[in-house]
Coordinates of C-alpha atoms and ligand atoms in Angstrom, one line a residue:
M1 CA -87.2 63.0 -15.2
M2 CA -87.5 64.6 -11.8
H3 CA -90.7 66.7 -11.3
P4 CA -90.8 69.7 -9.0
S5 CA -92.4 68.5 -5.8
S6 CA -94.8 70.2 -3.5
I7 CA -93.7 67.9 -0.7
Q8 CA -92.1 70.0 2.1
P9 CA -90.4 68.7 5.3
N10 CA -91.2 70.2 8.6
A11 CA -89.7 73.7 8.8
H12 CA -87.3 72.8 11.7
I13 CA -86.0 69.8 9.7
A14 CA -85.5 71.9 6.5
A15 CA -83.5 74.3 8.6
M16 CA -81.1 71.6 9.8
A17 CA -77.7 71.0 8.3
P18 CA -76.9 67.3 7.5
Y19 CA -75.0 65.5 10.3
A20 CA -71.3 65.9 9.6
L21 CA -69.5 62.5 9.7
A22 CA -65.7 62.3 9.3
D23 CA -64.3 62.8 5.8
L24 CA -62.7 59.3 5.2
N25 CA -61.2 60.1 1.8
V26 CA -57.5 59.2 1.4
A27 CA -54.9 59.6 -1.3
T28 CA -55.3 56.7 -3.7
G29 CA -52.7 54.0 -3.6
K30 CA -51.9 54.3 0.1
R31 CA -53.0 51.8 2.7
P32 CA -55.6 53.8 4.6
I33 CA -55.0 54.2 8.4
M34 CA -58.4 55.2 9.8
L35 CA -58.0 57.2 13.0
A36 CA -61.0 59.5 12.6
Q37 CA -64.0 57.9 14.2
N38 CA -62.9 56.8 17.7
E39 CA -63.4 53.1 16.8
S40 CA -61.5 50.4 18.7
A41 CA -57.9 49.6 17.7
L42 CA -58.7 45.9 17.9
P43 CA -61.5 43.7 16.6
P44 CA -63.9 42.3 19.1
S45 CA -63.2 39.3 21.4
P46 CA -63.0 35.9 19.6
L47 CA -65.9 34.8 21.8
V48 CA -68.0 37.5 20.0
V49 CA -67.2 36.1 16.6
A50 CA -68.2 32.6 17.8
A51 CA -71.4 33.8 19.4
V52 CA -72.6 35.6 16.2
D53 CA -71.8 32.5 14.1
D54 CA -73.9 30.5 16.5
V55 CA -77.1 32.6 16.1
M56 CA -77.1 33.2 12.4
H57 CA -78.9 30.0 11.7
A58 CA -81.9 31.7 13.4
A59 CA -81.7 35.0 11.6
Q60 CA -85.0 34.4 9.8
F61 CA -86.7 35.3 13.2
Y62 CA -87.1 38.8 14.6
P63 CA -84.7 39.5 17.5
D64 CA -85.7 39.5 21.1
P65 CA -87.5 42.8 21.7
D66 CA -86.5 42.8 25.3
W67 CA -82.8 42.0 24.8
T68 CA -83.2 39.4 27.6
G69 CA -79.7 37.8 27.3
L70 CA -77.9 41.1 26.7
R71 CA -79.6 42.9 29.6
G72 CA -78.9 39.9 31.8
A73 CA -75.2 40.1 30.9
I74 CA -75.0 43.9 31.6
A75 CA -77.0 43.5 34.8
Q76 CA -74.6 40.7 36.0
V77 CA -71.4 42.6 35.2
H78 CA -72.5 46.0 36.5
D79 CA -74.8 44.9 39.3
I80 CA -77.8 46.8 38.0
A81 CA -81.4 45.6 37.9
P82 CA -82.2 44.3 34.4
E83 CA -85.5 46.4 34.4
Q84 CA -83.4 49.6 34.6
I85 CA -81.4 48.7 31.4
L86 CA -82.5 49.7 27.9
C87 CA -80.6 48.9 24.7
G88 CA -80.5 50.9 21.5
G89 CA -79.1 50.8 18.0
G90 CA -76.0 52.5 19.2
S91 CA -76.3 55.0 22.1
M92 CA -77.2 57.4 19.3
E93 CA -80.7 55.8 19.2
L94 CA -81.1 56.3 23.0
I95 CA -80.0 59.9 22.8
D96 CA -82.5 60.5 19.9
C97 CA -85.3 58.7 21.7
L98 CA -84.6 60.5 25.1
T99 CA -84.8 63.8 23.3
R100 CA -88.1 62.8 21.6
C101 CA -89.5 61.8 25.0
Y102 CA -88.5 64.9 27.0
A103 CA -88.1 67.9 24.6
G104 CA -90.1 69.5 21.9
P105 CA -91.0 72.8 20.2
G106 CA -90.7 75.7 22.8
D107 CA -88.2 73.7 25.0
R108 CA -84.5 74.2 25.4
V109 CA -81.8 71.5 25.6
L110 CA -78.4 72.4 27.1
S111 CA -75.0 70.9 26.7
S112 CA -71.4 72.2 26.9
Q113 CA -69.4 74.2 24.4
Y114 CA -67.6 71.2 22.9
G115 CA -70.2 68.6 23.7
Y116 CA -70.8 65.7 21.3
A117 CA -72.4 67.0 18.1
F118 CA -75.3 64.6 18.0
F119 CA -76.8 66.2 21.1
R120 CA -77.5 69.3 18.9
T121 CA -78.8 67.2 16.0
A122 CA -81.2 65.3 18.3
T123 CA -82.4 68.5 19.8
R124 CA -83.0 70.3 16.5
A125 CA -84.8 67.2 15.1
V126 CA -87.6 67.6 17.7
G127 CA -87.9 71.4 17.1
A128 CA -86.3 72.4 20.5
A129 CA -83.7 75.1 20.9
F130 CA -80.1 74.1 21.7
D131 CA -77.8 76.0 24.1
A132 CA -74.1 75.4 24.8
A133 CA -72.5 76.5 28.1
P134 CA -68.8 77.5 27.9
E135 CA -66.1 75.0 29.0
N136 CA -63.1 75.8 31.1
D137 CA -59.8 74.7 29.5
L138 CA -61.6 72.2 27.2
T139 CA -63.4 70.7 30.3
V140 CA -67.1 70.8 31.2
S141 CA -67.9 73.5 33.8
V142 CA -70.7 72.6 36.1
D143 CA -71.0 76.3 37.2
A144 CA -71.3 77.4 33.5
L145 CA -74.0 74.7 32.9
L146 CA -75.9 75.9 35.9
G147 CA -75.5 79.5 34.8
A148 CA -77.0 78.6 31.3
V149 CA -80.1 76.9 32.6
Q150 CA -83.2 78.8 31.6
A151 CA -86.9 78.6 32.7
D152 CA -87.7 76.3 29.7
T153 CA -84.6 74.1 29.8
R154 CA -85.9 70.5 29.9
M155 CA -82.8 68.4 29.4
I156 CA -79.0 68.6 29.9
F157 CA -76.5 66.3 28.1
V158 CA -73.0 65.9 29.5
A159 CA -70.6 63.5 27.7
N160 CA -68.2 62.4 30.4
P161 CA -65.4 61.8 29.3
G162 CA -66.1 64.4 26.6
N163 CA -65.8 64.0 22.8
P164 CA -63.9 65.7 21.2
T165 CA -62.0 67.0 24.2
G166 CA -61.1 63.7 25.9
T167 CA -61.3 65.4 29.3
R168 CA -63.6 64.4 32.1
I169 CA -65.2 65.8 35.3
R170 CA -65.4 63.8 38.6
R171 CA -68.5 62.1 39.9
S172 CA -68.6 64.7 42.7
E173 CA -69.1 67.4 40.1
L174 CA -71.9 65.5 38.4
V175 CA -73.6 65.0 41.7
R176 CA -73.2 68.7 42.4
L177 CA -74.8 69.5 39.0
R178 CA -77.7 67.1 39.7
D179 CA -78.3 68.5 43.2
A180 CA -78.4 72.0 41.9
L181 CA -80.8 71.3 39.0
A182 CA -84.6 71.5 39.3
D183 CA -86.1 68.0 39.6
H184 CA -88.0 68.4 36.3
I185 CA -84.8 68.7 34.2
M186 CA -83.6 65.4 32.7
L187 CA -79.8 65.0 33.1
V188 CA -78.3 62.6 30.6
I189 CA -74.7 61.5 31.4
D190 CA -73.2 60.0 28.2
E191 CA -70.4 57.7 29.1
A192 CA -69.6 56.4 25.6
Y193 CA -65.9 56.3 26.7
G194 CA -66.6 55.3 30.3
E195 CA -64.6 52.1 30.1
F196 CA -61.4 54.0 29.5
A197 CA -62.0 56.2 32.5
D198 CA -63.5 53.6 35.0
T199 CA -62.0 54.3 38.4
P200 CA -63.2 53.0 41.8
G201 CA -65.6 55.4 43.4
E202 CA -66.4 57.2 40.1
A203 CA -69.3 55.1 38.8
T204 CA -72.5 57.0 38.2
F205 CA -75.1 54.3 37.4
D206 CA -76.7 54.8 40.8
L207 CA -77.7 58.3 39.9
A208 CA -80.5 56.8 37.8
S209 CA -82.2 56.0 41.1
R210 CA -83.0 59.8 41.4
G211 CA -85.7 59.4 38.8
N212 CA -84.5 62.2 36.5
T213 CA -81.0 61.0 35.5
V214 CA -79.9 58.6 32.8
V215 CA -76.5 57.1 32.2
L216 CA -75.6 55.9 28.7
R217 CA -72.8 53.5 27.6
T218 CA -72.0 51.9 24.3
F219 CA -70.4 48.8 22.8
S220 CA -68.9 50.9 20.0
K221 CA -65.7 51.9 21.7
A222 CA -64.0 49.7 24.4
Y223 CA -65.8 46.6 23.2
G224 CA -64.8 47.0 19.5
L225 CA -68.4 46.7 18.2
A226 CA -69.0 50.0 16.4
G227 CA -70.2 48.1 13.3
M228 CA -72.9 46.2 15.3
R229 CA -74.6 49.4 16.6
V230 CA -75.4 48.5 20.2
G231 CA -75.7 51.0 23.0
W232 CA -77.2 50.7 26.5
G233 CA -78.2 52.8 29.4
V234 CA -79.4 52.8 33.0
F235 CA -82.9 54.4 33.2
P236 CA -85.3 55.3 36.1
P237 CA -88.2 52.8 35.7
A238 CA -90.8 55.6 34.8
V239 CA -88.4 56.9 32.1
A240 CA -87.8 53.4 30.8
T241 CA -91.6 52.9 30.4
E242 CA -91.9 56.1 28.3
M243 CA -88.8 55.2 26.2
R244 CA -90.2 51.7 25.4
K245 CA -93.2 53.4 23.8
I246 CA -91.1 55.0 21.1
L247 CA -87.9 52.9 20.8
T248 CA -88.2 51.0 17.5
P249 CA -89.4 47.5 18.4
N250 CA -86.8 44.8 17.7
N251 CA -84.2 47.5 17.4
I252 CA -81.1 45.4 17.8
S253 CA -80.4 42.6 15.3
V254 CA -80.0 39.0 16.4
A255 CA -76.3 39.3 15.5
G256 CA -76.0 42.6 17.5
Q257 CA -77.5 41.1 20.6
A258 CA -75.4 38.0 20.5
A259 CA -72.2 40.0 19.8
A260 CA -72.8 42.5 22.6
T261 CA -73.8 39.8 25.1
A262 CA -70.6 37.8 24.5
A263 CA -68.5 41.0 24.6
M264 CA -70.0 42.1 27.9
L265 CA -69.3 38.7 29.4
D266 CA -65.6 38.8 28.2
Q267 CA -64.5 41.6 30.5
A268 CA -60.9 40.3 30.5
Y269 CA -60.7 40.9 26.8
M270 CA -62.2 44.4 27.0
R271 CA -59.9 45.4 29.9
A272 CA -56.8 44.1 28.1
T273 CA -57.9 46.1 25.0
C274 CA -58.4 49.3 27.0
A275 CA -55.1 48.8 28.8
G276 CA -53.2 48.6 25.5
I277 CA -55.0 51.6 24.1
I278 CA -54.4 53.7 27.2
D279 CA -50.7 52.8 27.1
R280 CA -50.3 53.8 23.4
R281 CA -52.5 56.9 24.0
D282 CA -50.3 58.2 26.9
R283 CA -47.1 57.5 24.9
C284 CA -48.6 59.4 21.9
I285 CA -49.4 62.3 24.2
R286 CA -45.9 62.4 25.5
E287 CA -44.4 62.3 22.0
L288 CA -46.8 65.1 20.7
R289 CA -46.0 67.3 23.7
N290 CA -42.3 66.8 23.0
L291 CA -42.9 68.2 19.5
G292 CA -44.2 71.4 21.2
L293 CA -47.9 70.6 20.6
V294 CA -50.6 71.3 23.2
V295 CA -52.5 68.1 24.0
P296 CA -54.9 67.8 27.0
D297 CA -54.8 64.7 29.1
S298 CA -57.2 62.2 27.7
F299 CA -59.5 59.8 29.5
T300 CA -60.7 58.2 26.2
N301 CA -59.4 56.3 23.1
F302 CA -58.4 59.5 21.3
V303 CA -56.2 62.5 21.7
L304 CA -57.0 66.1 20.8
I305 CA -54.0 68.0 19.3
R306 CA -54.0 71.7 19.5
F307 CA -51.9 73.4 16.7
P308 CA -50.8 77.0 16.9
D309 CA -53.6 78.0 14.5
G310 CA -56.2 76.7 12.1
D311 CA -53.9 76.8 9.1
A312 CA -51.3 74.7 10.9
A313 CA -54.0 72.1 11.7
V314 CA -55.2 72.0 8.1
R315 CA -51.6 71.6 6.8
A316 CA -50.9 68.7 9.2
D317 CA -54.3 67.1 8.3
R318 CA -53.3 67.3 4.6
A319 CA -49.8 66.0 5.1
L320 CA -51.2 63.0 7.1
R321 CA -53.9 62.3 4.5
A322 CA -51.3 62.3 1.7
E323 CA -49.8 59.4 3.6
G324 CA -53.2 57.6 3.9
I325 CA -53.6 58.6 7.6
V326 CA -57.1 59.9 8.3
V327 CA -57.7 62.0 11.4
R328 CA -60.6 64.3 12.3
G329 CA -60.5 68.0 11.7
M330 CA -62.4 69.9 14.5
A331 CA -63.6 73.1 12.7
G332 CA -67.1 71.8 13.0
Y333 CA -66.7 71.8 16.8
G334 CA -65.4 75.4 16.9
L335 CA -61.9 74.1 17.3
P336 CA -60.3 74.8 13.9
E337 CA -56.8 74.7 15.4
C338 CA -57.3 71.1 16.6
L339 CA -57.1 67.6 15.1
R340 CA -58.6 64.6 16.9
V341 CA -56.6 61.4 16.5
T342 CA -58.1 58.0 17.5
V343 CA -55.6 55.7 19.2
G344 CA -55.0 52.9 16.7
S345 CA -52.7 49.8 16.7
A346 CA -49.1 50.2 17.7
A347 CA -48.0 50.1 14.0
D348 CA -50.6 52.7 13.0
M349 CA -49.7 55.0 15.8
A350 CA -45.9 54.7 15.1
C351 CA -46.7 55.5 11.4
A352 CA -48.9 58.5 12.4
T353 CA -46.4 60.0 14.8
E354 CA -43.5 59.5 12.4
H355 CA -45.3 61.4 9.6
L356 CA -46.5 64.1 11.9
T357 CA -43.0 64.5 13.3
K358 CA -41.5 64.7 9.8
H359 CA -44.1 67.2 8.8
L360 CA -43.5 69.4 11.8
T361 CA -39.7 69.3 11.6
T362 CA -38.8 69.5 7.9
G363 CA -40.2 72.9 7.2
H364 CA -43.1 71.5 5.0
N365 CA -45.4 72.6 7.8
R366 CA -45.1 76.3 6.7
E367 CA -47.5 77.7 4.1
N368 CA -44.6 79.2 2.0
P369 CA -41.3 77.6 3.0
Q370 CA -38.4 79.9 2.2
Ligands
PLP1 C1 -69.8 61.0 23.3 C2 -70.5 60.1 22.4 N1 -71.7 59.6 22.6 C3 -72.3 58.7 21.8 C4 -71.7 58.3 20.7 C5 -72.4 57.3 19.8 O1 -72.0 56.1 19.9 P1 -72.8 54.8 19.4 O2 -71.9 54.2 18.4 O3 -73.1 54.0 20.6 O4 -74.1 55.3 18.7 C6 -70.4 58.7 20.4 C7 -69.7 58.2 19.2 O5 -68.7 58.6 18.8 C8 -69.7 59.6 21.3 O6 -68.5 60.1 21.0

């Protein structure tokens, strides 16, 4: 029997809503096609599977707390000093830890209107206030961010490319933002989808040398390792020192470190995976636009579809789900008229576009067909 408890959480935690993950329920009896969580369309490199196999015989030992092999691989591939690299249990752990380091009660944390939802969660968890600057045409606006900075703003998070919009701003805009911000404001550039947008001249890792800017990446998307929970980032040395005090020691498992190291060293596999996803993504965008839907250009592994209104989006979501196809409703992001579709395998994308086309062209898309 449960007894009434006098245990109370901190007031700011009690005031939080649970973090909203995707609803993954599908009609029973259908083969589920999961296109809701921006995971990779492909499993990781075969070298990853072999590397994990190789280390499991030593899984009775705690993992390397300094991620030596993994940092070395990242440093080598991206030409970054290993001391500037920190690794986390997904980039979510790094976002959480940064917020714990640099914001607290009485502070404000700023992001953009359709910024990644976890920025808000991490902010609320430390008792700080969260602000969102308007976007322009589903794209981060540096002017709006600068206009929303207040005297007690301590941190700014910019996901670039953005989730759930898929859009991005150029490096020159991020530099303009950094230049215009006061030095005491921490700028976190979250590049979870960076590998899909990598372009010569657009890399931002060097901004960490300014001392107040961090760039985050993850193995969850382009490297196909969402299930391993490994993220990384480039940190100014003084920021890295503070972060190490509160990152959970031994935070990445033996398997996770081995997997991410092998994945990083197999750049050819990652690049081929991204190229295939980008190809299917752009084909999907063309097909959806031909159906009369509004779809912004995407620099990620997903597309954001804008329906005429929220009801139309809900009906399309239901129709796809009835076929076992799970995409992500965007009402929680203030975009009830949108669905976000992760780019899956060629077969899954063909199936999703076929059913969406059928839904939109047969009259079943109306609430009360005549
Ligand atoms: C913008 C953005 N940042 C961070 C993350 C978290 O990624 P990870 O799996 O590395 O924790 C996601 C995951 O969807 C994301 O979309």
